[in-house]
CSV table of C-alpha atoms in Angstrom, one decimal:
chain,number,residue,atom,x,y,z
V,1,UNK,CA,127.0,140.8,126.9
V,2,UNK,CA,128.9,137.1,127.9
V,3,UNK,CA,126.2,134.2,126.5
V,4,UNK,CA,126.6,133.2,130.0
V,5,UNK,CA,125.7,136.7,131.5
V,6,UNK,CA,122.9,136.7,129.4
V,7,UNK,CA,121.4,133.3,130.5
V,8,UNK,CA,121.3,135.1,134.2
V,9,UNK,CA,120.2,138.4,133.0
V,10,UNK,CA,117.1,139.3,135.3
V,11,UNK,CA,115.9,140.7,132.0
V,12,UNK,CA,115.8,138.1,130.4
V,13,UNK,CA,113.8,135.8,132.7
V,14,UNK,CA,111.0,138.2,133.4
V,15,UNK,CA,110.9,138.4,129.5
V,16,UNK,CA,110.2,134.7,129.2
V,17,UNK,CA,108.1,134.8,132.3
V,18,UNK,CA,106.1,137.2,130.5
V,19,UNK,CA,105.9,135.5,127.0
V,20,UNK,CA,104.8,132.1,128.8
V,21,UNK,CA,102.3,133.9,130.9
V,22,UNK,CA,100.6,135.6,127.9
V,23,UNK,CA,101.0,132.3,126.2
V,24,UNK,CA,99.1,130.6,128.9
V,25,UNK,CA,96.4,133.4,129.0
V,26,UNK,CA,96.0,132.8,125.2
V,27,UNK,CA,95.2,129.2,125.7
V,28,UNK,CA,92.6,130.0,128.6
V,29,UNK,CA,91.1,132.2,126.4
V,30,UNK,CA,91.2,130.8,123.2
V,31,UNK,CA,87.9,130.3,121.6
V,32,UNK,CA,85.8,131.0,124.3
V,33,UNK,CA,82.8,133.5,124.3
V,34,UNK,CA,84.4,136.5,126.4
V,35,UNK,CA,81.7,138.4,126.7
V,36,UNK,CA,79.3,135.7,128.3
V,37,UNK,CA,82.2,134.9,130.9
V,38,UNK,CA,82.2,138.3,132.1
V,39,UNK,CA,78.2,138.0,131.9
V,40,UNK,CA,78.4,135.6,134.3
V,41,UNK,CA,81.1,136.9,136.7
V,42,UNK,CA,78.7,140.1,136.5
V,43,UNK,CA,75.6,137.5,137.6
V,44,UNK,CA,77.6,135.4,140.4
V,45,UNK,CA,77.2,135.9,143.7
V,46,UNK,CA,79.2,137.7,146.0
V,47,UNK,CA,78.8,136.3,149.6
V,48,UNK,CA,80.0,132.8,148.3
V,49,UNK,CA,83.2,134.5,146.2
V,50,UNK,CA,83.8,136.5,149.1
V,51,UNK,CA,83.1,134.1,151.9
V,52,UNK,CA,86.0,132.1,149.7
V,53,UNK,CA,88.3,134.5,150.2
V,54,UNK,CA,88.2,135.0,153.5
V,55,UNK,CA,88.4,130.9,153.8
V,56,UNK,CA,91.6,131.5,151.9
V,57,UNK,CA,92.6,134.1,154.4
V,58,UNK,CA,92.3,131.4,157.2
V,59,UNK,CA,94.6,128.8,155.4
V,60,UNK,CA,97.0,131.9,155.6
V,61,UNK,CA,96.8,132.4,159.3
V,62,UNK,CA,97.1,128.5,159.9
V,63,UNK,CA,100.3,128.7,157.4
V,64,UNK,CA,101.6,131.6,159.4
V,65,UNK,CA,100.9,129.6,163.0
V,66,UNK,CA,103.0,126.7,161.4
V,67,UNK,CA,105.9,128.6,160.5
V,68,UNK,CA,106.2,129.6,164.2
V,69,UNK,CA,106.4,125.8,165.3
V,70,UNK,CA,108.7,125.4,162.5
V,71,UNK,CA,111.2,128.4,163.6
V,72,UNK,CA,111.3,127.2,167.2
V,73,UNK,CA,114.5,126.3,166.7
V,74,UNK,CA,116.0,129.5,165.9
V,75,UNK,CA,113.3,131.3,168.3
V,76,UNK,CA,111.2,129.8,171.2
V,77,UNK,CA,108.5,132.9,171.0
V,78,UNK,CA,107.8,134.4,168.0
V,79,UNK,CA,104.7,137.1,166.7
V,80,UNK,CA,102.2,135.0,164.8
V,81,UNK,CA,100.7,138.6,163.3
V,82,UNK,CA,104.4,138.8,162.4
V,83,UNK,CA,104.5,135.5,160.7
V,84,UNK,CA,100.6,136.0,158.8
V,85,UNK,CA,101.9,140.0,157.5
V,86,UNK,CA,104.9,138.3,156.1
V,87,UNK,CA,103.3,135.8,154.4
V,88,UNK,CA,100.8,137.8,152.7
V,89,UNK,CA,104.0,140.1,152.3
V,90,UNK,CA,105.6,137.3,150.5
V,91,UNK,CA,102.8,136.1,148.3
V,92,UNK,CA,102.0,139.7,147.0
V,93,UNK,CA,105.6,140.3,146.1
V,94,UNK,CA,105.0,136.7,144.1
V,95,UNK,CA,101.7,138.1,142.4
V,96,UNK,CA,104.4,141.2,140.9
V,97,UNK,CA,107.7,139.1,140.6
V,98,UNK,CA,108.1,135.0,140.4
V,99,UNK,CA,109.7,134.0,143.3
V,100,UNK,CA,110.5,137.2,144.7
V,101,UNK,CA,108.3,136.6,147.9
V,102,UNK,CA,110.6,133.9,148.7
V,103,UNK,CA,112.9,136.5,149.5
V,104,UNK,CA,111.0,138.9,151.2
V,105,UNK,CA,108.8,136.5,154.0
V,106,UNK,CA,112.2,135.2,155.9
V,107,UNK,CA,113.6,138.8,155.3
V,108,UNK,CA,110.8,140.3,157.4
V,109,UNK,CA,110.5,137.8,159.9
V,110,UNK,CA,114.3,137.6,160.6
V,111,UNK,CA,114.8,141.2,160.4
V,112,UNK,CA,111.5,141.7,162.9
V,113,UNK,CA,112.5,138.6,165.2
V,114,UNK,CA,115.9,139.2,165.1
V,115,UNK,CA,116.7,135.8,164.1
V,116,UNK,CA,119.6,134.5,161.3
V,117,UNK,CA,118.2,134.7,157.8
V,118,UNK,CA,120.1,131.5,157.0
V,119,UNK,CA,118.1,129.3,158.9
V,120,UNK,CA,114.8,131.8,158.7
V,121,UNK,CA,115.3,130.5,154.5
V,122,UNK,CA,116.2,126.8,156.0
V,123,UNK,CA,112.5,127.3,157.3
V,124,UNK,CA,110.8,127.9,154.5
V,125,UNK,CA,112.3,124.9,152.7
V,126,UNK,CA,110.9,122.7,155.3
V,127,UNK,CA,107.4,124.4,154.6
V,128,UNK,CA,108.0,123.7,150.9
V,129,UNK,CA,108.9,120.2,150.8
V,130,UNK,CA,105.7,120.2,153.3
V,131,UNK,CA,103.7,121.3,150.8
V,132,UNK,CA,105.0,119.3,148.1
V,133,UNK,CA,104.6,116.2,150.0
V,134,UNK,CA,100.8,117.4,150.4
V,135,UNK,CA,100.6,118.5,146.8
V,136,UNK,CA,101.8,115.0,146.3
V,137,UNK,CA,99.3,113.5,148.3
V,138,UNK,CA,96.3,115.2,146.9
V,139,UNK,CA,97.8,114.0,143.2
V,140,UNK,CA,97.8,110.6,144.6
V,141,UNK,CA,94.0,111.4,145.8
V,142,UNK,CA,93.0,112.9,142.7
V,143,UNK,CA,94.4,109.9,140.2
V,144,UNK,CA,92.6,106.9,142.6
V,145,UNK,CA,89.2,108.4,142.4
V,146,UNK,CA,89.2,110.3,138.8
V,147,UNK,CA,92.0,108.6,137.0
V,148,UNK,CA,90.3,108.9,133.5
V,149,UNK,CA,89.3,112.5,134.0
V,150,UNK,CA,93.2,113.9,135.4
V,151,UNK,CA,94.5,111.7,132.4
V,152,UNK,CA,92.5,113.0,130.2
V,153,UNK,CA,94.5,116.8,131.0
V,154,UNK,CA,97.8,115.4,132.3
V,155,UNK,CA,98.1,111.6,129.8
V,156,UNK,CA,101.6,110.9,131.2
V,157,UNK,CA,100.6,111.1,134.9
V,158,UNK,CA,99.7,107.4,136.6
V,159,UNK,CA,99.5,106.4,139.9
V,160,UNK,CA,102.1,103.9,140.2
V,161,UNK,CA,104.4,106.6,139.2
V,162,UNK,CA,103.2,108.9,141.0
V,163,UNK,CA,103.6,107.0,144.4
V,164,UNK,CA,107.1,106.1,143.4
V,165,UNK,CA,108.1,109.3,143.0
V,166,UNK,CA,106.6,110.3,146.8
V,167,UNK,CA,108.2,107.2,148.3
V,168,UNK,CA,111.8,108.7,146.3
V,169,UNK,CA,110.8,112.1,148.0
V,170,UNK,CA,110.0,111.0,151.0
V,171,UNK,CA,113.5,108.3,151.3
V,172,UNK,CA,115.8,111.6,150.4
V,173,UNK,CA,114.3,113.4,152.9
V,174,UNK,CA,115.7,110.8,155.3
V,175,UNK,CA,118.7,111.0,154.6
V,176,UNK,CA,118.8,114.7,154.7
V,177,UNK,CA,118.1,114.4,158.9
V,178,UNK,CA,121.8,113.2,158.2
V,179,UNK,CA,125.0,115.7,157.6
V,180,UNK,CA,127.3,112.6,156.5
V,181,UNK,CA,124.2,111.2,154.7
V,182,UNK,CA,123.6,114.3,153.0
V,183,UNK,CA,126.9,114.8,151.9
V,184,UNK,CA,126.8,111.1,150.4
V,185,UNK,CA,124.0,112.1,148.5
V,186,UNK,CA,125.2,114.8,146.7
V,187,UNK,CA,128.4,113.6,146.1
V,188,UNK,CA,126.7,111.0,143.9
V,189,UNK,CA,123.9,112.7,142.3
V,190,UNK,CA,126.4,115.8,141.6
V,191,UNK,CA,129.4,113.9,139.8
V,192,UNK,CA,127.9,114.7,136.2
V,193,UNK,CA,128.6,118.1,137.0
V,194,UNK,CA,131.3,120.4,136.9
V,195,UNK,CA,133.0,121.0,140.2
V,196,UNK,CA,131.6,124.4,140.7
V,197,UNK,CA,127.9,123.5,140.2
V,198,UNK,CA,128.6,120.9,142.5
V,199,UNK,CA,129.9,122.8,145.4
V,200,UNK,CA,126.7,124.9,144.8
V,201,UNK,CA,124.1,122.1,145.1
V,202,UNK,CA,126.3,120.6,148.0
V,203,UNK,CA,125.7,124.1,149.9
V,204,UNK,CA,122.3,123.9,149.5
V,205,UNK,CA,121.8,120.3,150.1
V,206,UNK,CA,123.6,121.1,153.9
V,207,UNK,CA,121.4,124.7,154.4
V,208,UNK,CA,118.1,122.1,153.5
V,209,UNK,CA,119.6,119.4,156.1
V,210,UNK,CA,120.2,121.9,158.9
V,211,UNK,CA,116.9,123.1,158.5
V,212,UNK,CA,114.9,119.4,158.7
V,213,UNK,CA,118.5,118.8,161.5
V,214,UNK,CA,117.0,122.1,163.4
V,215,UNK,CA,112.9,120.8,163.8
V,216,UNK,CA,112.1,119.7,166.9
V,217,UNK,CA,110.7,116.2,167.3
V,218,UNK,CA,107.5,117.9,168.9
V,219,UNK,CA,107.2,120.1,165.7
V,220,UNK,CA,107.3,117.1,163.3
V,221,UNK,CA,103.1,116.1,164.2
V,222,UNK,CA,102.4,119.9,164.6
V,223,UNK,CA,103.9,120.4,161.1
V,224,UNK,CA,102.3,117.5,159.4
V,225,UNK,CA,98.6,118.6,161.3
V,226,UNK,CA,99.1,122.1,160.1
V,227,UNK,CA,99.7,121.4,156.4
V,228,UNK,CA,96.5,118.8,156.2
V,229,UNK,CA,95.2,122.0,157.9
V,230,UNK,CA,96.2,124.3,155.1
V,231,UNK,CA,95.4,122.5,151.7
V,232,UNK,CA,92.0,121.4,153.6
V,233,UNK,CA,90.9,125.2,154.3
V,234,UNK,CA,92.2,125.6,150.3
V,235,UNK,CA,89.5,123.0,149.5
V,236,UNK,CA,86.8,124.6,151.1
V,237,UNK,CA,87.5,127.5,149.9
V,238,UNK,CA,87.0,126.6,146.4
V,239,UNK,CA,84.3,124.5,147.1
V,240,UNK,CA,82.1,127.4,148.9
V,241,UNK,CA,83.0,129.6,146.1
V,242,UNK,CA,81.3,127.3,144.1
V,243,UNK,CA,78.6,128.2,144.9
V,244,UNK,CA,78.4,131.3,143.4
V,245,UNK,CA,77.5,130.4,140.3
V,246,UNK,CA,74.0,129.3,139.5
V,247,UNK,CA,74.5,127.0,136.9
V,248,UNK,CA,73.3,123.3,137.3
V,249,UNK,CA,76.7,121.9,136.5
V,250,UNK,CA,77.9,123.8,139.3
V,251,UNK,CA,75.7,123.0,142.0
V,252,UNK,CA,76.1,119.4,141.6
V,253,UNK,CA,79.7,119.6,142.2
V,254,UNK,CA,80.8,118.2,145.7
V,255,UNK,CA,83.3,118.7,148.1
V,256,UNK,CA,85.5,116.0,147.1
V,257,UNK,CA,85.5,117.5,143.7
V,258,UNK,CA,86.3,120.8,144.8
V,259,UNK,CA,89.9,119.0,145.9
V,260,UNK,CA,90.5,117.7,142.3
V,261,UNK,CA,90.3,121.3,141.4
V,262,UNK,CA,92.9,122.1,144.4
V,263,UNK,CA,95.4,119.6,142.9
V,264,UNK,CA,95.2,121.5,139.7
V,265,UNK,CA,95.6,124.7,141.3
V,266,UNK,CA,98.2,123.3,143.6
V,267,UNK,CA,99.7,122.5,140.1
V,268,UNK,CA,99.7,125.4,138.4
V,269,UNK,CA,101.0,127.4,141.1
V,270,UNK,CA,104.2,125.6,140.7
V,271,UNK,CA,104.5,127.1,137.4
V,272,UNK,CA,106.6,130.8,137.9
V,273,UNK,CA,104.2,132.9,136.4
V,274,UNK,CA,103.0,135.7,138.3
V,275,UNK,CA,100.6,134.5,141.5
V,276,UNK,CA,99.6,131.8,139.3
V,277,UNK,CA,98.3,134.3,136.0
V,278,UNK,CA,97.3,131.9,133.3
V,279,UNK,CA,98.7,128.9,134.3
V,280,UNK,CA,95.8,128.8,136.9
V,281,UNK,CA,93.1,130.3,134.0
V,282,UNK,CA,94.2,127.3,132.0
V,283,UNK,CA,94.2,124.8,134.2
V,284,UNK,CA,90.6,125.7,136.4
V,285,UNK,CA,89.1,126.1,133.2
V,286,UNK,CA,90.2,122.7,131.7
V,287,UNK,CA,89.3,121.2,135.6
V,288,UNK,CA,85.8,122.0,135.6
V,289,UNK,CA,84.5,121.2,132.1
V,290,UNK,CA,85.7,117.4,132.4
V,291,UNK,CA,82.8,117.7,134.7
V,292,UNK,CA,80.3,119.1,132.1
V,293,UNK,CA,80.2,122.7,132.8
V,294,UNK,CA,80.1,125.1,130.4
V,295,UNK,CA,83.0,126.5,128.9
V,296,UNK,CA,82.1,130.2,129.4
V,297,UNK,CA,81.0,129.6,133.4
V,298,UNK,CA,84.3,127.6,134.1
V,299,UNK,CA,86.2,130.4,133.0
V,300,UNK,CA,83.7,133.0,134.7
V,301,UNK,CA,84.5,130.9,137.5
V,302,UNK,CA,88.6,130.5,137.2
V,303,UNK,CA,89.0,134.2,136.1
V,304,UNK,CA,86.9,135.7,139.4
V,305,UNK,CA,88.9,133.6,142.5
V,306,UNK,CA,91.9,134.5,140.8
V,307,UNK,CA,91.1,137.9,140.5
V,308,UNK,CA,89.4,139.0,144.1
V,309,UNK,CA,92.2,136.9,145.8
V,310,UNK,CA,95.3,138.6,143.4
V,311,UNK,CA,94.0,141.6,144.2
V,312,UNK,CA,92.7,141.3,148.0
V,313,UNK,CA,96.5,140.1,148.9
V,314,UNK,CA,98.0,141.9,146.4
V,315,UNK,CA,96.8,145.3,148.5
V,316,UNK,CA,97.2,143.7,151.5
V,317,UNK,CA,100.4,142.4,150.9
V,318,UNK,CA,101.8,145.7,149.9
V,319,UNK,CA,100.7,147.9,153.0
V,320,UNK,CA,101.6,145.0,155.2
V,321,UNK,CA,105.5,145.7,153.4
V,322,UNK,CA,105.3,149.3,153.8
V,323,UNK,CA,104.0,148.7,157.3
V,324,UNK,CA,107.0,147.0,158.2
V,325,UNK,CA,109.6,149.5,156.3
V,326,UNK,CA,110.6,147.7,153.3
V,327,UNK,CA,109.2,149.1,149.7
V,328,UNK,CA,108.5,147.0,146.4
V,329,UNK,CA,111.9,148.6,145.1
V,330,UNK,CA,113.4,147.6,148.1
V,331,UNK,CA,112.1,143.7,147.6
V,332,UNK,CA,112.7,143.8,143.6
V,333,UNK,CA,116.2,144.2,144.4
V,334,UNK,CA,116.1,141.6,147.2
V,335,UNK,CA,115.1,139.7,144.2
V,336,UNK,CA,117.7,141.0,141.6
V,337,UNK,CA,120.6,140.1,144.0
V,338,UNK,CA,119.1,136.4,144.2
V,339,UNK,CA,118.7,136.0,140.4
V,340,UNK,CA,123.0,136.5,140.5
V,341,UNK,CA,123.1,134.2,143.8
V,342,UNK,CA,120.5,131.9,143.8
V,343,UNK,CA,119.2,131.1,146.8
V,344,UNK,CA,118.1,127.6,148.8
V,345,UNK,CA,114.3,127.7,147.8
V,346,UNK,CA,112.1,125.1,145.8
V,347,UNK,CA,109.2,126.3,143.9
V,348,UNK,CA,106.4,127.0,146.1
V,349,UNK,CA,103.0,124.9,144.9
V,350,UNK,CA,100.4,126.3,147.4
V,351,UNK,CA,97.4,127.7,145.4
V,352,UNK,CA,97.4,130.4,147.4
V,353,UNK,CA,95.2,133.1,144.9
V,354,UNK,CA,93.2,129.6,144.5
């Protein structure tokens, strides 16, 4: 096989995907007493993990009610239970293959609204770049009030960077509410490349533009309310399932340090493994013992959110597919076909099996 065929082999990528997600799991794992993490998973309560979950569930369903305003463009009246079974659609296919959900939440919603999927995908990138922003934001939070602790896990990060970077983000996204703009843009930032990688980045440069062109100007607050409205739901949900773990380290934990842990999730889910699988582990873990609990607990505690809410939307996600007549072979070859023709989408950063 071409080097060059190789680099895009689908093979290839899930290989490394795999290798880094072990790699990550090794880390979590690494010296730490297995056997009294699963002790204490066995010991923690339920109510709290599940009452999490369904928390979690919620943020969904407010994500799903979003992506409605956002599509009003395309579609004045669309099914919100539409938009909430192709979301969990879409993160369950992530949980089995990176990115693949990406695929497979405009593909149901188009297919079931009878809307384009160009601009259906144009809608999701405005939900990303959302959620980087508030990903962004909750960075910004998390370095102002425990600076030493998130340096003492991420050394390079610093606030003045950090806000520079947001105020970069948020000045390109102004000029992408311009075509001519737009194409200004990318005509400068793309003249290292070769022609052809160019053309590329200018094509999805002007499917991002029409998408942010496309928003109504009523959608914008709607938009910004909803996804303070998502990452807060996130927040309590890992601060009620906090709770479930009677450990005095624990129940001194408040609110406010439940979001530190939501901008480590948030974090970690922007990594491609599968629905967050190690990177999360990892990062969780590291989270809650720079505030003095125990090794073995923080793990309990990382290893049983990530596994109830894997495998709630996981199921979920699955029968919601089926339910709509696709099939996981189906939505792996969705997926195959975008590996050879990449698509429009950024990586997605919402700790959704947070």
């Amino acid at each position: 096989m071409p080097k060059s065929n190789l680099l895009k082999s689908p093979a290839l990528k899930y290989t490394i995907i795999a290798l880094a997600t072990l790699g990550l799991l090794y880390l979590a794992f690494r010296g730490q007493d297995i056997g009294k993490a699963l002790s204490d998973i066995g010991d923690a309560r339920w109510v709290p993990l599940l009452g999490g979950a369904c928390i979690m569930f919620l943020s969904h369903g407010v994500r799903a009610l979003r992506w409605q305003i956002v599509l009003r463009p395309l579609k004045r009246r669309t099914s919100l239970w539409l938009a909430f079974k192709a979301t969990i659609a879409g993160y369950a296919m992530n949980n089995l293959i990176p990115r693949s959900g990406e695929l497979v939440r405009p593909y149901m919603m188009a297919r079931g609204e009878k809307i384009p999927m160009a601009g259906t995908l144009a809608s999701v990138v405005v939900e990303r770049v959302a959620d980087v922003i508030g990903l962004s934001a909750l960075i910004i939070f998390s370095l102002v009030s425990y600076q030493s602790r998130v340096t003492s896990i991420f050394p390079s990060y610093t606030v003045s960077g950090l806000i520079i970077l947001l105020t970069i983000l948020l000045f390109i996204m102004l000029l992408f509410f311009s075509e001519r703009r737009t194409k200004q843009l990318v005509s400068i930032l793309t003249k290292p490349f070769p022609p052809k990688i160019g053309a590329k980045i200018e094509t999805m440069a002007l499917d991002f533009s029409l998408g942010l062109r496309g928003l109504d100007r009523s959608a914008i607050l709607p938009l910004i309310i909803g996804t303070i409205g998502i990452w807060f739901l996130y927040g309590i949900s890992m601060f009620v399932s906090l709770q479930a773990f009677p450990d005095p380290a624990m129940s001194q934990l408040t609110l406010k340090d439940a979001f530190l842990l939501l901008t480590l999730s948030g974090i970690a889910f922007t990594i491609p493994t599968p629905g967050g699988t190690g990177t999360y582990h990892l990062l969780i873990k590291s989270g809650l013992m720079i505030f003095g609990v125990p090794p073995a607990i923080a793990l309990a505690y990382a290893v049983a959110t990530h596994a109830l809410s894997y495998i709630s939307i996981t199921l979920i996600g699955l029968i919601f597919l089926v339910g709509e007549g696709l099939s996981f072979g189906s939505a792996r070859k969705m997926k195959q076909d975008d590996d050879l023709h990449p698509s429009t989408l950024i990586p997605h950063p919402s700790p959704e099996n947070g």
